[in-house]
mmCIF file of C-alpha atoms in Angstrom:
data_model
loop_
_atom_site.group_PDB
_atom_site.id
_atom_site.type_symbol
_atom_site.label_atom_id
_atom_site.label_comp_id
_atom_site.label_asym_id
_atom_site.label_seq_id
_atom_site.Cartn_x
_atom_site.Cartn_y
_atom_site.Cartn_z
ATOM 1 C CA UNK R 896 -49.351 105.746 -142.872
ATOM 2 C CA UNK R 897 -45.879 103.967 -142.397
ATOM 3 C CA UNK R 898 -45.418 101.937 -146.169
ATOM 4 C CA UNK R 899 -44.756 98.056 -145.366
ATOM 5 C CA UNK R 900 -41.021 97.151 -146.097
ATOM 6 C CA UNK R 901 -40.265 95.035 -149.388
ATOM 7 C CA UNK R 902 -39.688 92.208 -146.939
ATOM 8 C CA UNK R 903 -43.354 91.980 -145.951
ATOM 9 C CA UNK R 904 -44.996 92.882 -148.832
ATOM 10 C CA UNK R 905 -43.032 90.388 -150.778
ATOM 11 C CA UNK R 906 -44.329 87.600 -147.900
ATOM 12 C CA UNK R 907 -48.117 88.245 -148.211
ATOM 13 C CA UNK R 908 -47.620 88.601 -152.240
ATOM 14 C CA UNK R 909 -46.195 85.033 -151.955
ATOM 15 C CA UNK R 910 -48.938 83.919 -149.472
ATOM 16 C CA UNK R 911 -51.401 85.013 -151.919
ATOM 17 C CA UNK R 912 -49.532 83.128 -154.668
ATOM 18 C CA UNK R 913 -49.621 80.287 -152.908
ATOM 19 C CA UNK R 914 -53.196 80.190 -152.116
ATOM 20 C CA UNK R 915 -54.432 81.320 -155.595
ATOM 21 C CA UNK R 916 -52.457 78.834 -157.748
ATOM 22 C CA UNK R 917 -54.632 75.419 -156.925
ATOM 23 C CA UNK R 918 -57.857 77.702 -157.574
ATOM 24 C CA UNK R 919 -56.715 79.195 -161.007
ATOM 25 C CA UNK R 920 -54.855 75.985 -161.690
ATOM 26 C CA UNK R 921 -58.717 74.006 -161.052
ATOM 27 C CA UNK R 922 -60.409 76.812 -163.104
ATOM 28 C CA UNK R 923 -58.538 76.338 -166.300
ATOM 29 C CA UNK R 924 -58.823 73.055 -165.992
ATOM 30 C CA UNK R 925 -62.452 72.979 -165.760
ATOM 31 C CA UNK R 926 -62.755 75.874 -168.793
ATOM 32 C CA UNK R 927 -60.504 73.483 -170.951
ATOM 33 C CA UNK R 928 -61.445 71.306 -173.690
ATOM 34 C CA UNK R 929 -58.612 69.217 -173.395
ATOM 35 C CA UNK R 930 -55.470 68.943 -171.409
ATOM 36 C CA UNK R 931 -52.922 66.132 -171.203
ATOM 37 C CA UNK R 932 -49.724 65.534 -171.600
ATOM 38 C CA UNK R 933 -49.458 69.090 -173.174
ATOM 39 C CA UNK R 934 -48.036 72.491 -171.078
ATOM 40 C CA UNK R 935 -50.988 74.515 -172.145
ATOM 41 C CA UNK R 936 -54.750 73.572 -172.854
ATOM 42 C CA UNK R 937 -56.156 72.841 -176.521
ATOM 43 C CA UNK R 938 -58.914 75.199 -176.317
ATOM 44 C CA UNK R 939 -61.529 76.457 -173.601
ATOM 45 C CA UNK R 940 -65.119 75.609 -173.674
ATOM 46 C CA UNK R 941 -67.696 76.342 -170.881
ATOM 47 C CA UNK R 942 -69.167 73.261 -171.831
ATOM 48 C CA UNK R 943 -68.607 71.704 -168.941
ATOM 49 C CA UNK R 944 -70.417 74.071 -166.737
ATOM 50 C CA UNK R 945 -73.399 73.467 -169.038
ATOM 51 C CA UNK R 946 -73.303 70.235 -168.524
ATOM 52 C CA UNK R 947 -72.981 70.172 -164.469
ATOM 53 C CA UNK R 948 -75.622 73.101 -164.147
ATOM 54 C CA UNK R 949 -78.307 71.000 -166.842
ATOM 55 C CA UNK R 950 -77.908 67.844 -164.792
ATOM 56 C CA UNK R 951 -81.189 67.889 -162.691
ATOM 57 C CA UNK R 952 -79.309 65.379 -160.206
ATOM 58 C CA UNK R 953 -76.561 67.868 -159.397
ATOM 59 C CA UNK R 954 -79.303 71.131 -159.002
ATOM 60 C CA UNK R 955 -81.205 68.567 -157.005
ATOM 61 C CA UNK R 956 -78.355 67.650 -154.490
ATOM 62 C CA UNK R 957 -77.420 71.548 -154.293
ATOM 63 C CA UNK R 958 -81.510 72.134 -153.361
ATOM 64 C CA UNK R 959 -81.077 69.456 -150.805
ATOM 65 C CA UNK R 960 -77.669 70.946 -149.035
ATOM 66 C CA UNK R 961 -79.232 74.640 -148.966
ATOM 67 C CA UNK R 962 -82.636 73.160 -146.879
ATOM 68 C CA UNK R 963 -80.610 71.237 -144.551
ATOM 69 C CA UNK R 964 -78.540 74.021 -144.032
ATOM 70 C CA UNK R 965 -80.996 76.095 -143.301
ATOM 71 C CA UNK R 966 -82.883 74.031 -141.267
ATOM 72 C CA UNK R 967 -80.166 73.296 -139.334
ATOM 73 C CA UNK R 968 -79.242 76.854 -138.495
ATOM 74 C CA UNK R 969 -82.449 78.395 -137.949
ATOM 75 C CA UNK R 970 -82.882 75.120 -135.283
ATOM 76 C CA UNK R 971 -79.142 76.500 -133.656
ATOM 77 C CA UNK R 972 -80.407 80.344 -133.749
ATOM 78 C CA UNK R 973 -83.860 79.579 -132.040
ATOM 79 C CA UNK R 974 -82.161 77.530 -129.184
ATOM 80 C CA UNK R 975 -78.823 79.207 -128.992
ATOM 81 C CA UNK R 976 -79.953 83.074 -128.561
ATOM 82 C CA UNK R 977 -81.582 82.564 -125.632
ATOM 83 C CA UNK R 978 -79.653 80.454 -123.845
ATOM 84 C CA UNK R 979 -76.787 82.687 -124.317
ATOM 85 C CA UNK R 980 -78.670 85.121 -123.219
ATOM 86 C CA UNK R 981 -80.175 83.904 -120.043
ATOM 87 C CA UNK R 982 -76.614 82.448 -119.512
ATOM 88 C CA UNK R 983 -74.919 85.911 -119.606
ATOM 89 C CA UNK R 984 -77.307 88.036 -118.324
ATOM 90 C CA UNK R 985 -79.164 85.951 -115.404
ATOM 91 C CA UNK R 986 -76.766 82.520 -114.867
ATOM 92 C CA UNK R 987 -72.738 84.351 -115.499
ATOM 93 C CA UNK R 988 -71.227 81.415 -113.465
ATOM 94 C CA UNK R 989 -72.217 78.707 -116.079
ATOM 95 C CA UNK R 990 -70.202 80.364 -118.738
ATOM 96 C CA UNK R 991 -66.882 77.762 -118.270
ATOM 97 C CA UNK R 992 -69.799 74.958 -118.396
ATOM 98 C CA UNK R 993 -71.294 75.996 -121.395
ATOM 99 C CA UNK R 994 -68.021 76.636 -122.663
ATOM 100 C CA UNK R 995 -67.222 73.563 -122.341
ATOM 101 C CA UNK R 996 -70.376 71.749 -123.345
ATOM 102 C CA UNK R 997 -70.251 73.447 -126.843
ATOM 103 C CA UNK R 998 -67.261 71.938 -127.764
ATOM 104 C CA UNK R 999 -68.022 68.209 -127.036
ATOM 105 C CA UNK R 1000 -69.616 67.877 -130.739
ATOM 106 C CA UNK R 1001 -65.635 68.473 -131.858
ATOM 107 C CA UNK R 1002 -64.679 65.541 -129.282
ATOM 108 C CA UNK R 1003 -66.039 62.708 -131.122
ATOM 109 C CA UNK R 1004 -64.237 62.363 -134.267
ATOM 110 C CA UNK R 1005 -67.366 62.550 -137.246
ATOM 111 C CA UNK R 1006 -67.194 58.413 -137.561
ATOM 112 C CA UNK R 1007 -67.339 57.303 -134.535
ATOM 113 C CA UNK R 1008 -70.541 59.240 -133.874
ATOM 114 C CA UNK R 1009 -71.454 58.322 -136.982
ATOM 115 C CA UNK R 1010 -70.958 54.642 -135.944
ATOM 116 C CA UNK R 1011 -73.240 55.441 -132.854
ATOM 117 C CA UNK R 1012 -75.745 57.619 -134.657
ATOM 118 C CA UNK R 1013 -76.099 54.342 -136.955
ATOM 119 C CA UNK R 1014 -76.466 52.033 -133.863
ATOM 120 C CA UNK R 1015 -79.214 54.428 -132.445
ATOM 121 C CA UNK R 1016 -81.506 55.480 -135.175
ATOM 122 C CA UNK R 1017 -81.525 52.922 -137.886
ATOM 123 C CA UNK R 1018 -84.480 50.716 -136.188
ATOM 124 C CA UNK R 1019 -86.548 51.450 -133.590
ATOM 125 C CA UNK R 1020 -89.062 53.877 -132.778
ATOM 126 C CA UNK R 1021 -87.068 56.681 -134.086
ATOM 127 C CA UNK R 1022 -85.862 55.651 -137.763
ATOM 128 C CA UNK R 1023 -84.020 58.340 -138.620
ATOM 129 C CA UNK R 1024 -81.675 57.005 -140.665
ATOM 130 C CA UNK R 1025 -81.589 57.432 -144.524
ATOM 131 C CA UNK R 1026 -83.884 61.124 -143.712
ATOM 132 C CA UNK R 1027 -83.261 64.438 -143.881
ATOM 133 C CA UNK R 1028 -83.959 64.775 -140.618
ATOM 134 C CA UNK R 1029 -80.960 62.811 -138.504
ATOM 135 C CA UNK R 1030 -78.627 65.280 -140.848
ATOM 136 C CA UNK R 1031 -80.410 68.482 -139.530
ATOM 137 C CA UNK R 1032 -79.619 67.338 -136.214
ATOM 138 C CA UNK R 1033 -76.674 66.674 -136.967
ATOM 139 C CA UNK R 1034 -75.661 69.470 -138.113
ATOM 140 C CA UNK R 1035 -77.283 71.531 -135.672
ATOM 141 C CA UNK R 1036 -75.258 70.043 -132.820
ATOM 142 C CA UNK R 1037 -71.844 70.898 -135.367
ATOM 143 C CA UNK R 1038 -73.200 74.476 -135.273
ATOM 144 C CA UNK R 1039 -73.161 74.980 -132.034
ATOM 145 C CA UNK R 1040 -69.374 75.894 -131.730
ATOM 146 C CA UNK R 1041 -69.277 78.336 -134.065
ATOM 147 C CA UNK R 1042 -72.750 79.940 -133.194
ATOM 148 C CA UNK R 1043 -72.314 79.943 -129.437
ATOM 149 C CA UNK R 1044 -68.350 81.015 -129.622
ATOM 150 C CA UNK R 1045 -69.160 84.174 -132.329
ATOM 151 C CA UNK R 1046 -72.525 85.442 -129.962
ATOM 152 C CA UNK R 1047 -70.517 85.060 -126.657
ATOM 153 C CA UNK R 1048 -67.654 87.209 -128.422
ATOM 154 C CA UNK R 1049 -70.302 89.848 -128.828
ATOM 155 C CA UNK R 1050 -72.141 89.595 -126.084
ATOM 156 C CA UNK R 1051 -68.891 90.282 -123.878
ATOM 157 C CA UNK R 1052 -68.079 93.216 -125.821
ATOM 158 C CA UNK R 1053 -71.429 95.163 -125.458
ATOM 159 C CA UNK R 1054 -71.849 94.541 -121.941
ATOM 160 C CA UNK R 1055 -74.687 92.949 -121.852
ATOM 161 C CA UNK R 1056 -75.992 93.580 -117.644
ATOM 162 C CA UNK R 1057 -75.123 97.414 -118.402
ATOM 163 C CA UNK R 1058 -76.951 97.097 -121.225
ATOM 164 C CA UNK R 1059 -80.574 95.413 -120.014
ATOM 165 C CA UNK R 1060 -80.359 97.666 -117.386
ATOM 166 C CA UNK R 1061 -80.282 100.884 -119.424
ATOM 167 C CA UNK R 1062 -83.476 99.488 -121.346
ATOM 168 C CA UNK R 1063 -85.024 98.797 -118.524
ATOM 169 C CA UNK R 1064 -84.526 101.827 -116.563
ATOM 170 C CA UNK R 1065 -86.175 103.146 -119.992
ATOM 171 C CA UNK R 1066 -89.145 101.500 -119.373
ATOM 172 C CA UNK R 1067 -88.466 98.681 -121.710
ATOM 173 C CA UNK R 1068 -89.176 95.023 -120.484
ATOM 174 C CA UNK R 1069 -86.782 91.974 -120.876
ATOM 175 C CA UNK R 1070 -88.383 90.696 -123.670
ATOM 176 C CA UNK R 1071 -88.440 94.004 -125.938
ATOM 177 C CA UNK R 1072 -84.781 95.249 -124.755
ATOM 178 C CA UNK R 1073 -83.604 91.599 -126.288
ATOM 179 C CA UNK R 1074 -85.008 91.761 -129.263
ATOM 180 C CA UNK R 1075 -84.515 96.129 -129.627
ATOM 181 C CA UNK R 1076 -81.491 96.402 -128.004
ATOM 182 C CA UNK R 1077 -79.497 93.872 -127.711
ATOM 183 C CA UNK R 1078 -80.071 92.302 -131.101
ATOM 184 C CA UNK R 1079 -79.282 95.007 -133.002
ATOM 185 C CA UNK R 1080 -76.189 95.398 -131.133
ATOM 186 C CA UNK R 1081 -75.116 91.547 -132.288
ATOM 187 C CA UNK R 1082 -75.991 91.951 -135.365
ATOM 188 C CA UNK R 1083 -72.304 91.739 -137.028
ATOM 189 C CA UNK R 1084 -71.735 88.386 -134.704
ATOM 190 C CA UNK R 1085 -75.037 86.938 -135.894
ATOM 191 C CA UNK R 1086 -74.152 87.577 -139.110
ATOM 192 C CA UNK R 1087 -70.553 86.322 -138.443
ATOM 193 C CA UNK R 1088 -71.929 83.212 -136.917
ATOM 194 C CA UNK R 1089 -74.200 81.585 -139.658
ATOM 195 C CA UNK R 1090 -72.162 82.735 -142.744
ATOM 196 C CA UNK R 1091 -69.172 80.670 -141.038
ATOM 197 C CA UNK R 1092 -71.616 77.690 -139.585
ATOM 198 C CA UNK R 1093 -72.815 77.343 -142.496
ATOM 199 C CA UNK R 1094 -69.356 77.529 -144.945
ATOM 200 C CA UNK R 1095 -68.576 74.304 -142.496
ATOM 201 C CA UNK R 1096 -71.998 72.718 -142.876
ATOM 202 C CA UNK R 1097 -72.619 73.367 -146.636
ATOM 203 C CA UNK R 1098 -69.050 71.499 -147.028
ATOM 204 C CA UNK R 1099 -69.548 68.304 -144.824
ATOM 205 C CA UNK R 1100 -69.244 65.044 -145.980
ATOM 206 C CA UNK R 1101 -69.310 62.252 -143.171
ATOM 207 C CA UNK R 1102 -72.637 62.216 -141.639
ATOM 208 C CA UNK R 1103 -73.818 63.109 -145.379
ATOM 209 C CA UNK R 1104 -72.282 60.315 -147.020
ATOM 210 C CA UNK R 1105 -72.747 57.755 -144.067
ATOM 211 C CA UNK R 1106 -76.441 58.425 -142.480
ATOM 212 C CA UNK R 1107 -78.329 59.266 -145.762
ATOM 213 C CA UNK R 1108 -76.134 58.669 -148.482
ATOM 214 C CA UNK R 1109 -78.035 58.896 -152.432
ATOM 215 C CA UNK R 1110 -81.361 58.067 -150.269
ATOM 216 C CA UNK R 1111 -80.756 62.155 -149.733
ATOM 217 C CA UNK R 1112 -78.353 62.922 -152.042
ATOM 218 C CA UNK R 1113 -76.671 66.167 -150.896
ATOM 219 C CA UNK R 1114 -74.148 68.317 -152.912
ATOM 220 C CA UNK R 1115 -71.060 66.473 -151.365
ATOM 221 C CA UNK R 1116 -71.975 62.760 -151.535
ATOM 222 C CA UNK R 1117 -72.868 63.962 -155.438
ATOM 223 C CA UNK R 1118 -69.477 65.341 -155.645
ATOM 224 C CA UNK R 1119 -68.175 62.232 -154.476
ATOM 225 C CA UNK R 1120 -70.258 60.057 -156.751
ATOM 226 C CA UNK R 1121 -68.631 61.612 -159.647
ATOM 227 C CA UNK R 1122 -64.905 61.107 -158.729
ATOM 228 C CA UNK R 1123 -64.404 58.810 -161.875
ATOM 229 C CA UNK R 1124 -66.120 61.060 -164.193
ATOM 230 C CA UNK R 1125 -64.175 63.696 -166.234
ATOM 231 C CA UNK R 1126 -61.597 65.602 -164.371
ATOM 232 C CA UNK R 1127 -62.954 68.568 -166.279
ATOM 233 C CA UNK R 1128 -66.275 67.822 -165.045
ATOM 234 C CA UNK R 1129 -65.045 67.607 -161.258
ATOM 235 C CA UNK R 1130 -63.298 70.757 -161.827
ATOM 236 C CA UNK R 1131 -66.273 72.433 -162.964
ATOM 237 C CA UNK R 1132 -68.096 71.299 -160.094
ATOM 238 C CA UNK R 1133 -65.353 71.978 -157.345
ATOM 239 C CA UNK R 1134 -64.879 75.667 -158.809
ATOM 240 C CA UNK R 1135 -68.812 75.896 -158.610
ATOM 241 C CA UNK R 1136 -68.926 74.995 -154.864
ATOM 242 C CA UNK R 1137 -65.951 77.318 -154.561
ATOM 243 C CA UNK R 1138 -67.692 80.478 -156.513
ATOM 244 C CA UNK R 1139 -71.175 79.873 -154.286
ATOM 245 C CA UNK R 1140 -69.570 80.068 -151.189
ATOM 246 C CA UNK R 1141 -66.953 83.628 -152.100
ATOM 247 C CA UNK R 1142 -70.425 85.085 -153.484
ATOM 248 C CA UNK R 1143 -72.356 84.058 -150.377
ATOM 249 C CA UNK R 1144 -69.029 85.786 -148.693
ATOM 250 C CA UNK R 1145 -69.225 88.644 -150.339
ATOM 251 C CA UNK R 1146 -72.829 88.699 -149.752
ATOM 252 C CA UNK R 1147 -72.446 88.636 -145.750
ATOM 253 C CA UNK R 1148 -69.262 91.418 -146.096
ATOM 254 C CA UNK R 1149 -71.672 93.369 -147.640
ATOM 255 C CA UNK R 1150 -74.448 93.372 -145.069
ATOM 256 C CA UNK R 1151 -72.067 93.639 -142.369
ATOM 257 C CA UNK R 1152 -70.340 96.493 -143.958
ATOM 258 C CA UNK R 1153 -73.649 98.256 -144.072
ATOM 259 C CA UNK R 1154 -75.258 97.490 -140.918
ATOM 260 C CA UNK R 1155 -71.869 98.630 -139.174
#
């Protein structure tokens, strides 16, 4: 193997710098038990941490974000694989539509539907707004995108015609080729799919903070509630967020790397 020249290795190193310094920067902030006007902290205390992971508010927002999140991408995966599949294996042509279609959640920017979700649902004989419920929609129509574009990836690469029709000239019907075949063929994209669906969902604020607010407090609006507390606090909170979300990374790396 051909060693990288100095050039490029000094690029990524300084990439990587780059990247890194905010995140250190925020964790010694948050381990600190005082910094101000000073270069250097006085002291490090985990004090904070104890603090953020006793409040029962904060473990009670963090509850919250994990069940809509899940709800909300168990909804996407039970309407999404099959109608990518009867889209690619029986209906080809509406690919460009549902192309298309998928991406119309990203044409409204977050307020305006917001706005309109407000309009819709805060009366009437769907009052939806203030629940749980409007944000599970919600985000199930902003996982779309991610869902449908990571599947379709996979689904071109195995083939998937050449593939039913190997299972069934096996003797295996529609139904049992899907879910023995072709499943375990998409694994890695399924996996893809909801680990980065729900990085994006786990972090959103706008329909959060504007259709339920603290009526459902989830983990962002919470985070935003406490943006004049201590900045030691906030830190400890931001690098919490930030260590769930490389473990749950880690996590899916690992199954993938293991299923592959």
């Amino acid at each position: 193997m051909n060693k990288a020249p100095l050039s490029a290795r000094l690029t990524v190193w300084a990439l990587v710098a780059l990247l890194a310094t905010p995140i250190l920067i925020t964790l010694v902030y948050s381990l600190s038990a005082q910094w101000g006007a000073q270069i250097l902290p006085r002291g490090f205390t985990l004090n904070w941490y104890q603090t953020l992971w006793s409040d029962g508010r904060f473990l009670a927002a963090f509850g919250r974000s994990l069940l809509v999140c899940a709800a909300a991408l168990a909804l996407s995966l039970a309407l999404i694989l099959p109608t990518l599949f009867m889209v690619f294996y029986h209906f080809p042509r509406l690919k460009g539509l549902m192309n298309l279609l998928v991406l119309l959640p990203f044409a409204v920017p977050p307020v305006v539907s917001s706005v309109g979700l407000l309009q819709l649902y805060a009366g009437g004989p769907l009052p939806l707004v203030g629940s749980p419920w409007i944000l599970v929609f919600c985000y199930f129509a902003l996982a779309l995108p991610f869902m449908y574009r990571a599947l379709a990836n996979n689904l071109e690469a195995v083939n998937l015609p050449d593939l039913m029709d190997a299972a069934h000239l096996l003797g295996a019907g529609t139904t049992r080729a899907f879910l023995q075949v072709v499943l375990p063929n998409i694994r890695n994209g399924l996996l893809s799919a909801l680990f980065l669906a729900f990085s994006f969902l786990f972090g959103e604020f706008v329909f959060a903070n504007l259709l339920v607010g603290t009526r459902f407090e989830t983990l962002q609006v919470y985070l935003y509630s406490q943006r004049t507390n201590s900045g030691h606090f906030t830190s400890a909170m931001v690098m919490s967020y930030f260590l769930f979300i490389g473990a749950a990374t880690w996590l899916a790396l690992r199954l993938q790397s293991r299923r592959a």
